[in-house]
Short mmCIF file of C-alpha atoms in Angstrom, two decimals:
data_model
loop_
_atom_site.label_atom_id
_atom_site.label_comp_id
_atom_site.label_asym_id
_atom_site.label_seq_id
_atom_site.Cartn_x
_atom_site.Cartn_y
_atom_site.Cartn_z
CA MET A 250 71.76 54.33 -12.86
CA ASP A 251 69.00 52.05 -12.83
CA ALA A 252 65.28 53.76 -13.85
CA GLY A 253 63.16 50.93 -11.76
CA PRO A 254 60.88 48.81 -12.59
CA ALA A 255 58.34 50.56 -15.45
CA SER A 256 54.39 51.14 -13.75
CA PRO A 257 52.28 48.25 -15.01
CA ALA A 258 49.66 49.40 -17.39
CA PRO A 259 46.12 50.59 -16.73
CA ALA A 260 43.72 48.14 -16.81
CA PRO A 261 40.30 48.14 -19.03
CA VAL A 262 37.77 49.78 -17.47
CA SER A 263 34.41 49.10 -19.13
CA ALA A 264 31.37 52.00 -19.37
CA LEU A 265 29.19 50.10 -16.46
CA SER A 266 32.57 50.50 -14.13
CA GLN A 267 32.53 54.17 -14.57
CA ARG A 268 29.18 54.91 -14.26
CA ARG A 269 29.60 53.33 -10.94
CA LEU A 270 32.19 55.66 -9.85
CA ARG A 271 30.22 58.34 -10.67
CA ARG A 272 26.98 58.04 -8.91
CA GLN A 273 29.29 56.96 -5.55
CA ALA A 274 30.97 60.52 -6.08
CA VAL A 275 27.54 62.23 -6.58
CA ALA A 276 26.67 60.50 -3.22
CA LEU A 277 29.38 61.46 -1.48
CA ILE A 278 29.25 65.29 -2.54
CA ILE A 279 25.92 65.05 -1.13
CA ALA A 280 26.90 63.43 1.79
CA GLY A 281 29.49 66.21 2.34
CA LEU A 282 26.73 68.99 1.67
CA VAL A 283 24.06 67.73 4.03
CA LEU A 284 26.79 67.62 6.75
CA ALA A 285 28.27 71.26 5.98
CA GLY A 286 24.66 72.51 6.51
CA ALA A 287 23.93 71.27 8.99
CA ALA A 288 27.15 72.33 11.00
CA GLY A 289 26.21 75.88 9.69
CA MET A 290 22.61 75.77 10.75
CA SER A 291 24.39 74.43 14.17
CA LEU A 292 27.20 77.61 14.40
CA PHE A 293 24.01 80.42 13.73
CA ASN A 294 21.97 78.86 16.64
CA ALA A 295 24.95 78.49 19.19
CA GLY A 296 25.26 80.65 22.25
CA ASN A 297 26.94 78.67 24.45
CA GLY A 298 30.32 78.21 23.93
CA THR A 299 30.80 75.34 21.08
CA GLU A 300 31.15 77.15 17.94
CA TRP A 301 34.51 76.16 17.36
CA VAL A 302 33.15 72.59 17.26
CA SER A 303 30.28 74.02 14.28
CA TRP A 304 33.52 75.96 12.70
CA SER A 305 35.58 73.15 12.29
CA VAL A 306 33.33 70.45 10.94
CA MET A 307 31.34 72.97 7.84
CA PHE A 308 35.20 73.48 6.75
CA VAL A 309 36.07 69.37 6.83
CA ALA A 310 33.01 68.90 5.07
CA LEU A 311 33.54 71.58 2.33
CA PHE A 312 37.41 70.34 2.34
CA ALA A 313 36.22 66.94 1.40
CA THR A 314 33.92 67.76 -1.31
CA PHE A 315 35.48 69.96 -3.19
CA PRO A 316 38.10 68.02 -4.90
CA LEU A 317 35.01 65.29 -5.88
CA LEU A 318 33.05 68.68 -7.35
CA LEU A 319 36.02 69.61 -9.55
CA GLY A 320 36.53 65.21 -10.62
CA LEU A 321 33.30 66.02 -11.34
CA ARG A 322 33.23 69.04 -13.90
CA SER A 323 36.32 67.40 -15.49
CA SER A 324 36.07 66.01 -19.07
CA THR A 325 38.81 63.65 -18.38
CA PRO A 326 38.36 60.71 -16.58
CA ALA A 327 40.20 59.93 -13.28
CA VAL A 328 40.35 56.19 -14.78
CA THR A 329 42.34 55.71 -18.47
CA ILE A 330 40.16 53.02 -20.04
CA VAL A 331 42.51 50.98 -23.18
CA GLN A 332 40.49 50.26 -26.31
CA PRO A 333 41.52 47.25 -28.26
CA LYS A 334 42.77 48.02 -31.85
CA ALA A 335 41.37 45.54 -34.59
CA ASP A 336 44.73 43.56 -36.28
CA GLY A 337 44.28 42.44 -39.52
CA ASP A 338 48.01 41.09 -39.56
CA GLY A 339 46.24 38.70 -37.09
CA LYS A 340 43.58 37.77 -39.46
CA ASP A 341 45.87 37.20 -42.63
CA ALA A 342 47.48 35.07 -40.43
CA LEU A 343 44.35 33.08 -39.62
CA LEU A 344 43.72 32.50 -43.51
CA HIS A 345 47.03 31.56 -43.91
CA GLN A 346 46.79 28.73 -41.30
CA LEU A 347 43.00 27.40 -42.43
CA GLY A 348 44.46 27.57 -46.23
CA THR A 349 47.69 25.33 -44.99
CA ALA A 350 45.00 22.48 -43.95
CA LEU A 351 43.21 22.41 -46.48
CA HIS A 352 43.40 20.21 -49.20
CA ASP A 353 41.39 22.11 -51.63
CA GLY A 354 43.19 25.20 -53.48
CA VAL A 355 41.50 28.28 -51.92
CA VAL A 356 42.40 31.79 -54.74
CA ILE A 357 41.42 34.88 -54.23
CA ILE A 358 40.57 36.97 -57.52
CA CYS A 359 40.87 41.19 -56.83
CA ASP A 360 40.53 42.83 -60.44
CA GLU A 361 42.25 39.72 -62.15
CA HIS A 362 44.64 39.47 -60.45
CA VAL A 363 45.78 36.74 -57.63
CA ARG A 364 45.56 38.56 -54.19
CA TYR A 365 46.08 34.78 -52.24
CA THR A 366 46.84 31.54 -52.93
CA ASN A 367 47.80 28.41 -50.48
CA PRO A 368 50.18 26.02 -50.64
CA ALA A 369 47.42 23.62 -52.74
CA ALA A 370 46.20 25.98 -54.92
CA THR A 371 50.21 26.64 -55.51
CA ALA A 372 50.83 23.00 -56.71
CA LEU A 373 47.80 22.66 -58.77
CA LEU A 374 47.87 25.73 -60.28
CA GLY A 375 50.94 27.10 -59.72
CA LEU A 376 49.66 30.44 -59.18
CA GLN A 377 51.60 33.05 -57.03
CA PRO A 378 50.39 36.23 -54.95
CA GLY A 379 50.68 38.90 -57.88
CA GLN A 380 50.06 37.47 -60.40
CA CYS A 381 47.40 37.58 -63.16
CA ALA A 382 45.10 34.15 -62.81
CA SER A 383 45.44 32.07 -65.48
CA ASP A 384 43.20 32.49 -68.25
CA GLY A 385 41.90 28.45 -68.12
CA LEU A 386 41.20 29.33 -64.21
CA LEU A 387 38.99 32.86 -64.88
CA GLN A 388 37.32 31.18 -68.40
CA ALA A 389 35.77 28.04 -66.21
CA LEU A 390 34.11 31.04 -63.38
CA PRO A 391 30.54 31.36 -63.46
CA VAL A 392 29.87 34.51 -65.61
CA ALA A 393 27.06 35.64 -63.32
CA GLU A 394 28.22 37.03 -60.68
CA THR A 395 27.08 36.35 -57.07
CA ASN A 396 25.71 38.17 -54.65
CA PRO A 397 27.57 38.58 -51.33
CA GLY A 398 27.24 35.13 -48.98
CA ASP A 399 26.08 32.63 -52.36
CA VAL A 400 28.13 30.24 -53.24
CA SER A 401 28.08 29.27 -57.14
CA THR A 402 29.97 25.84 -58.20
CA THR A 403 31.14 24.07 -61.50
CA GLN A 404 32.90 22.01 -63.01
CA SER A 405 35.58 22.55 -65.70
CA LEU A 406 39.23 21.52 -67.19
CA LEU A 407 41.80 23.35 -65.39
CA LEU A 408 45.69 23.21 -66.26
CA ARG A 409 48.38 22.04 -63.52
CA ALA A 410 51.65 23.93 -63.16
CA ASP A 411 53.32 21.04 -64.77
CA GLY A 412 50.63 21.90 -67.78
CA GLN A 413 48.51 18.37 -67.86
CA SER A 414 44.67 18.55 -67.71
CA PHE A 415 42.16 18.01 -65.15
CA ARG A 416 39.00 18.35 -64.09
CA ALA A 417 38.37 20.37 -60.52
CA GLU A 418 35.13 21.78 -59.28
CA LEU A 419 35.49 25.36 -59.09
CA ALA A 420 33.17 27.09 -56.00
CA LEU A 421 33.13 30.43 -56.38
CA GLN A 422 31.66 32.95 -53.25
CA ARG A 423 32.33 37.36 -53.29
CA VAL A 424 34.16 38.49 -49.86
CA GLN A 425 35.79 41.65 -48.53
CA TYR A 426 39.59 40.99 -48.28
CA GLN A 427 42.21 44.10 -47.23
CA GLY A 428 39.28 46.38 -48.49
CA ALA A 429 38.49 45.38 -51.27
CA VAL A 430 35.68 42.72 -53.20
CA CYS A 431 37.04 40.24 -54.32
CA ARG A 432 36.08 36.56 -55.40
CA LEU A 433 37.00 33.71 -53.44
CA VAL A 434 37.87 30.13 -55.33
CA VAL A 435 37.77 26.89 -54.07
CA VAL A 436 38.99 24.99 -56.14
CA ARG A 437 38.86 20.49 -55.67
CA ASP A 438 41.16 18.02 -57.85
CA LEU A 439 38.87 15.85 -59.41
CA SER A 440 41.40 13.03 -60.44
CA GLU A 441 41.60 10.57 -58.51
CA LEU A 442 37.45 10.34 -58.36
CA GLU A 443 37.94 10.74 -61.48
CA SER A 444 40.47 7.57 -62.13
CA GLY A 445 38.55 5.55 -58.70
CA ARG A 446 35.00 5.29 -60.55
CA THR A 447 36.87 4.09 -63.46
CA ALA A 448 38.61 1.45 -62.13
CA LEU A 449 34.98 0.67 -60.34
CA ALA A 450 33.18 0.71 -63.80
CA THR A 451 35.85 -1.33 -65.08
CA SER A 452 35.11 -3.36 -62.60
CA ASN A 453 31.59 -3.69 -62.34
CA ALA A 454 31.68 -4.46 -66.18
CA GLU A 455 34.23 -7.14 -64.94
CA LEU A 456 32.00 -8.85 -62.62
CA GLN A 457 28.98 -8.15 -64.86
CA ALA A 458 30.81 -10.33 -67.88
CA MET A 459 32.07 -13.03 -65.23
CA ALA A 460 28.34 -13.24 -63.41
CA GLY A 461 27.19 -13.59 -67.15
CA ARG A 462 29.28 -16.26 -68.18
CA LEU A 463 29.33 -18.24 -64.93
CA PHE A 464 25.79 -19.80 -65.80
CA SER A 465 27.52 -20.79 -68.65
CA VAL A 466 30.38 -22.17 -67.64
CA GLN A 467 29.12 -24.05 -64.45
CA GLU A 468 26.03 -25.90 -66.99
CA ASP A 469 29.27 -26.40 -69.99
CA GLU A 470 30.77 -28.17 -66.57
CA ARG A 471 27.87 -30.46 -65.49
CA ARG A 472 27.19 -31.58 -68.87
CA SER A 473 31.34 -32.30 -69.19
CA ILE A 474 30.60 -34.74 -66.31
CA SER A 475 27.40 -35.62 -67.19
CA ARG A 476 28.30 -37.20 -70.30
CA ASP A 477 31.51 -38.58 -69.27
CA LEU A 478 29.45 -40.35 -66.60
CA HIS A 479 26.77 -41.55 -69.00
CA ASP A 480 29.54 -42.38 -72.01
CA ASP A 481 31.92 -44.08 -69.55
CA ILE A 482 30.40 -44.98 -66.36
CA GLY A 483 27.58 -46.27 -67.65
CA GLN A 484 28.15 -47.43 -70.45
CA ALA A 485 31.02 -50.08 -68.55
CA ILE A 486 28.79 -50.51 -66.03
CA THR A 487 25.90 -51.86 -68.41
CA ALA A 488 28.66 -53.79 -69.94
CA MET A 489 29.23 -55.51 -66.84
CA LYS A 490 25.86 -56.45 -65.94
CA LEU A 491 25.69 -58.20 -69.40
CA ALA A 492 28.40 -60.04 -68.54
CA ALA A 493 27.39 -60.80 -64.96
CA CYS A 494 24.00 -62.30 -67.13
CA ALA A 495 25.94 -64.38 -69.72
CA ALA A 496 27.82 -65.90 -67.30
CA ARG A 497 25.22 -66.85 -64.49
CA ASP A 498 23.68 -68.47 -67.81
CA GLU A 499 26.96 -70.07 -69.48
CA GLU A 500 27.87 -74.29 -68.21
CA ASP A 501 30.42 -73.83 -70.47
CA THR A 502 33.02 -73.96 -67.84
CA PRO A 503 35.91 -71.80 -69.57
CA ARG A 504 33.83 -69.50 -71.01
CA ARG A 505 32.17 -68.61 -67.96
CA GLN A 506 35.36 -67.70 -66.46
CA GLU A 507 36.12 -65.18 -69.39
CA ASP A 508 32.70 -63.65 -68.75
CA ILE A 509 34.22 -62.67 -64.89
CA ASP A 510 37.50 -61.85 -66.11
CA GLN A 511 35.44 -59.71 -68.34
CA ILE A 512 33.43 -58.15 -65.45
CA ILE A 513 36.51 -57.82 -63.15
CA GLU A 514 38.43 -55.30 -66.29
CA LEU A 515 35.59 -53.66 -66.37
CA ALA A 516 35.16 -52.89 -63.40
CA ASP A 517 39.04 -51.83 -63.02
CA SER A 518 38.91 -49.16 -65.95
CA THR A 519 35.17 -47.86 -64.11
CA VAL A 520 37.03 -46.78 -60.63
CA THR A 521 39.72 -45.76 -62.39
CA LYS A 522 37.38 -43.55 -64.09
CA LEU A 523 35.69 -42.40 -61.27
CA ARG A 524 39.25 -41.86 -59.72
CA ASN A 525 40.07 -39.58 -62.41
CA LEU A 526 37.05 -37.60 -62.08
CA SER A 527 36.96 -37.50 -58.88
CA MET A 528 40.40 -36.11 -59.22
CA LEU A 529 39.40 -33.30 -61.70
CA LEU A 530 36.19 -31.75 -59.26
CA ARG A 531 38.99 -32.41 -56.20
CA PRO A 532 42.40 -33.74 -56.03
CA PRO A 533 42.60 -35.84 -52.33
CA GLN A 534 45.92 -35.22 -52.51
CA LEU A 535 45.53 -32.09 -51.14
CA ASP A 536 43.53 -32.90 -47.95
CA ALA A 537 45.14 -35.95 -47.52
CA LEU A 538 48.49 -34.71 -48.58
CA GLY A 539 48.22 -31.23 -48.76
CA LEU A 540 49.22 -28.76 -50.90
CA GLU A 541 52.60 -29.74 -52.18
CA ALA A 542 52.02 -32.68 -52.95
CA ALA A 543 49.05 -31.99 -55.19
CA LEU A 544 50.71 -29.24 -56.85
CA ARG A 545 53.25 -31.53 -57.61
CA TRP A 546 50.74 -34.60 -59.02
CA GLN A 547 48.61 -32.22 -60.39
CA ALA A 548 51.71 -30.62 -63.17
CA GLY A 549 53.28 -34.16 -63.61
CA MET A 550 49.60 -35.00 -65.10
CA LEU A 551 49.26 -31.55 -67.47
CA PHE A 552 52.41 -31.66 -68.45
CA ARG A 553 52.96 -35.49 -68.29
CA ALA A 554 52.12 -36.09 -72.62
CA THR A 555 53.27 -32.52 -73.46
CA PRO A 556 57.53 -31.96 -74.78
CA VAL A 557 57.23 -28.47 -72.81
CA GLU A 558 59.88 -28.42 -70.32
CA LEU A 559 58.03 -28.36 -66.55
CA LEU A 560 60.22 -27.25 -63.88
CA LEU A 561 59.21 -27.57 -60.36
CA HIS A 562 61.03 -25.32 -57.45
CA VAL A 563 57.72 -26.28 -54.67
CA ASP A 564 59.13 -25.83 -50.94
CA THR A 565 58.27 -27.69 -47.79
CA LEU A 566 55.57 -25.19 -46.02
CA SER A 567 56.49 -24.55 -42.46
CA HIS A 568 53.40 -25.29 -41.36
CA ARG A 569 50.00 -26.30 -43.32
CA PRO A 570 47.93 -23.52 -44.60
CA SER A 571 43.99 -23.56 -43.84
CA ASN A 572 41.54 -24.86 -46.45
CA GLU A 573 39.85 -21.68 -48.25
CA VAL A 574 44.14 -20.63 -48.94
CA GLU A 575 44.72 -24.39 -50.47
CA GLN A 576 42.13 -24.18 -52.63
CA ALA A 577 42.79 -21.14 -53.97
CA CYS A 578 46.36 -21.27 -54.33
CA PHE A 579 45.96 -24.88 -55.68
CA ARG A 580 42.94 -23.96 -58.83
CA ILE A 581 44.87 -20.62 -59.29
CA ALA A 582 47.89 -22.71 -60.16
CA GLN A 583 45.80 -25.15 -62.10
CA GLU A 584 44.50 -22.29 -64.26
CA SER A 585 47.98 -20.90 -64.52
CA LEU A 586 49.68 -24.47 -65.90
CA THR A 587 46.90 -24.62 -68.48
CA ASN A 588 47.09 -21.89 -69.82
CA ALA A 589 50.56 -21.72 -70.55
CA LEU A 590 50.01 -24.95 -72.51
CA ARG A 591 46.62 -24.15 -74.59
CA HIS A 592 47.80 -20.54 -75.09
CA ALA A 593 51.43 -19.32 -74.42
CA ARG A 594 52.80 -22.04 -77.19
CA ALA A 595 55.74 -21.91 -74.16
CA SER A 596 58.78 -24.17 -74.18
CA GLN A 597 59.61 -23.61 -71.04
CA VAL A 598 57.51 -23.57 -67.56
CA SER A 599 58.18 -23.29 -63.60
CA LEU A 600 56.16 -23.35 -60.88
CA LEU A 601 57.60 -22.30 -57.43
CA LEU A 602 55.38 -22.53 -54.09
CA ARG A 603 57.89 -21.11 -50.36
CA ASP A 604 56.65 -19.05 -47.62
CA GLY A 605 56.99 -15.75 -48.27
CA GLY A 606 58.95 -14.92 -45.33
CA ASP A 607 56.46 -12.44 -44.00
CA GLY A 608 53.05 -14.08 -42.84
CA GLU A 609 52.06 -14.23 -46.87
CA LEU A 610 52.13 -17.57 -48.89
CA HIS A 611 53.99 -17.01 -52.71
CA LEU A 612 53.17 -19.03 -55.86
CA GLN A 613 54.50 -17.93 -58.79
CA VAL A 614 54.12 -19.30 -62.62
CA ILE A 615 56.60 -18.05 -65.20
CA ASP A 616 56.69 -19.08 -68.77
CA ASP A 617 58.68 -18.14 -71.73
CA GLY A 618 55.85 -17.99 -74.40
CA GLU A 619 53.79 -15.62 -76.50
CA GLY A 620 52.93 -13.39 -73.73
CA PHE A 621 49.86 -11.00 -74.24
CA ASP A 622 48.95 -7.31 -74.04
CA LEU A 623 47.08 -6.48 -70.71
CA ALA A 624 45.16 -4.07 -71.88
CA ALA A 625 43.90 -6.19 -74.27
CA PRO A 626 40.19 -7.49 -73.25
CA ARG A 627 41.13 -10.89 -70.85
CA GLY A 628 39.55 -14.18 -70.54
CA LEU A 629 37.13 -15.44 -68.21
CA GLY A 630 39.92 -17.27 -66.69
CA MET A 631 42.27 -14.13 -65.39
CA ILE A 632 38.66 -12.79 -63.53
CA VAL A 633 38.02 -15.91 -61.93
CA MET A 634 41.69 -15.63 -60.90
CA ARG A 635 42.02 -12.81 -59.47
CA GLU A 636 38.53 -13.09 -57.85
CA ARG A 637 40.36 -16.65 -56.23
CA ALA A 638 42.89 -14.27 -55.22
CA GLN A 639 40.75 -11.90 -53.36
CA SER A 640 38.53 -13.62 -52.04
CA ALA A 641 40.73 -15.20 -49.98
CA GLY A 642 42.09 -12.28 -48.71
CA GLY A 643 45.71 -11.91 -51.16
CA SER A 644 46.66 -10.41 -54.16
CA LEU A 645 47.51 -11.55 -57.79
CA HIS A 646 49.77 -9.42 -60.05
CA ILE A 647 50.40 -10.27 -63.37
CA GLU A 648 53.51 -9.21 -65.87
CA THR A 649 53.56 -9.82 -69.18
CA ALA A 650 53.93 -8.41 -72.47
CA PRO A 651 53.59 -9.36 -76.46
CA GLY A 652 56.41 -11.97 -77.19
CA GLU A 653 57.67 -11.59 -73.62
CA GLY A 654 56.37 -14.31 -71.74
CA THR A 655 54.30 -14.86 -68.57
CA CYS A 656 54.83 -13.94 -65.00
CA ILE A 657 51.98 -14.47 -62.68
CA ASN A 658 52.96 -13.64 -58.64
CA LEU A 659 50.16 -14.88 -55.75
CA ARG A 660 50.29 -13.59 -52.19
CA LEU A 661 48.15 -15.12 -49.84
CA PRO A 662 47.95 -14.52 -46.24
CA CYS A 663 48.26 -17.35 -43.88
CA SER A 664 45.21 -17.78 -40.74
CA SER A 665 46.19 -18.46 -37.43
CA ALA A 666 46.52 -22.00 -37.92
CA ALA A 667 48.85 -22.00 -41.20
CA CYS A 668 52.15 -20.25 -42.26
#
C-alpha cells in the first residue's frame, strides 16, 4: 500500500517574516481582549433581557484569543526555519574546476607535503597529493614567509617529471585550505618564452648583420656597374668617336670604309655589353616571357662554361605569378645556383619549378656538393634569400649537412592574379 506523496519540505523563513507574524498575533490578542472587555461591561449594565448576547460575545473573544497567547509563550516557532549548511565539497569542486582550466601549475603545500595539484602541475613536476614536495620546488620558494593575502614571486630552475630542467616563475601565497594554513604555489613554465626570446635575439642579430653589410654590398654592386660602364662602355664609345673623326677627315675611300666598319663593330659590342649589364640587373625575359623562361635562361648562362651537370625540371605554370612572387623566386633561384657553383663543389645540380597543388609555388634546388653546417655562422646570401621569401609571404627551408649536399625548398603564395 502506497504511503502517498511525500509532504513538501518547509520553506525557509527569514527573521523579518517571523517578526511580522508575531506583531500580527499581538494585534489580534489585543483586539480579542478589548472585545471581551466590552462584552463584560455590557453584561454588567444589562437588564433588558439581552444578557445572552453579551455572554456569547465574551466567550467567543476569549476562545479566539487563548490559542494566540499559548503560541506567543511557546519557544518553538510555528513555522520551521531551514538554515543553509556550508558545503566544503563544493569548494573543493570549484578549486578543481579552476585548476583544470589553468595552463599554469597550481600546488598547495602544507607541512612540506602536497595537498593539491592541478593537471598542469602534475604534468610539469610529477607531483601527486599526499607525497612530499620535491626539494627543488621547496628550495626555490622564497625564504621569507608571506603575510596572508600577500604574493611573492621569484624565478628558478625546476625539474620536470621526465628529469629535464626548465626555468619557471613561481608565485607564493599563504592560504587557508581544509582547515590548515598552507602555501599556494603557482608555477609558470618559461621555456617557450625563453626559446622565443632566443629566436628573436638571433633574428635581430641576423638583421643587424644584414643591415650592417647591406650598405657595403650595395656600394660594391654600384662600384662594379660603374667600372663596367667606364672601362667597357666608356672606352668603346670613345673608340667610336675617334674612328668617326678619322673617317670624317679621311680622303682615302678604302681607309674611310675601314674606319666605318670599325665604328659598326664597336657599336655592336657596346650594345651586347649593355644588354648583358641590363640582364644582370633584371632579365627582360622575366617581364616579357615570364618566370619559366627567365629561369631557363639564367641557368643556361650560369652553367654554360662549367663541367657541372644541370638538370632542369621547369613546368609550365597554370597562371602567371605576381611581379613580387616572380622576382623573389628568380632571385632566390639565381642565388642558389650561384652558391652551388661557387661553394658546393658539386658535380650535379637540379632545379625544379612547379605548382604546389595547394595554392603555392614550389621551387627546389638540389646539389650533391659538400654541404655545410646550418648551426655555423651563415653568409649574407642565405639571410637575404630568407628575407626575400618572407617579404613575398613565403617560406624558405634548407636541408643540408657536411658531406650530404644541399636541398633548398622555397614555397611562395599565389595572389588572386597568380597560380
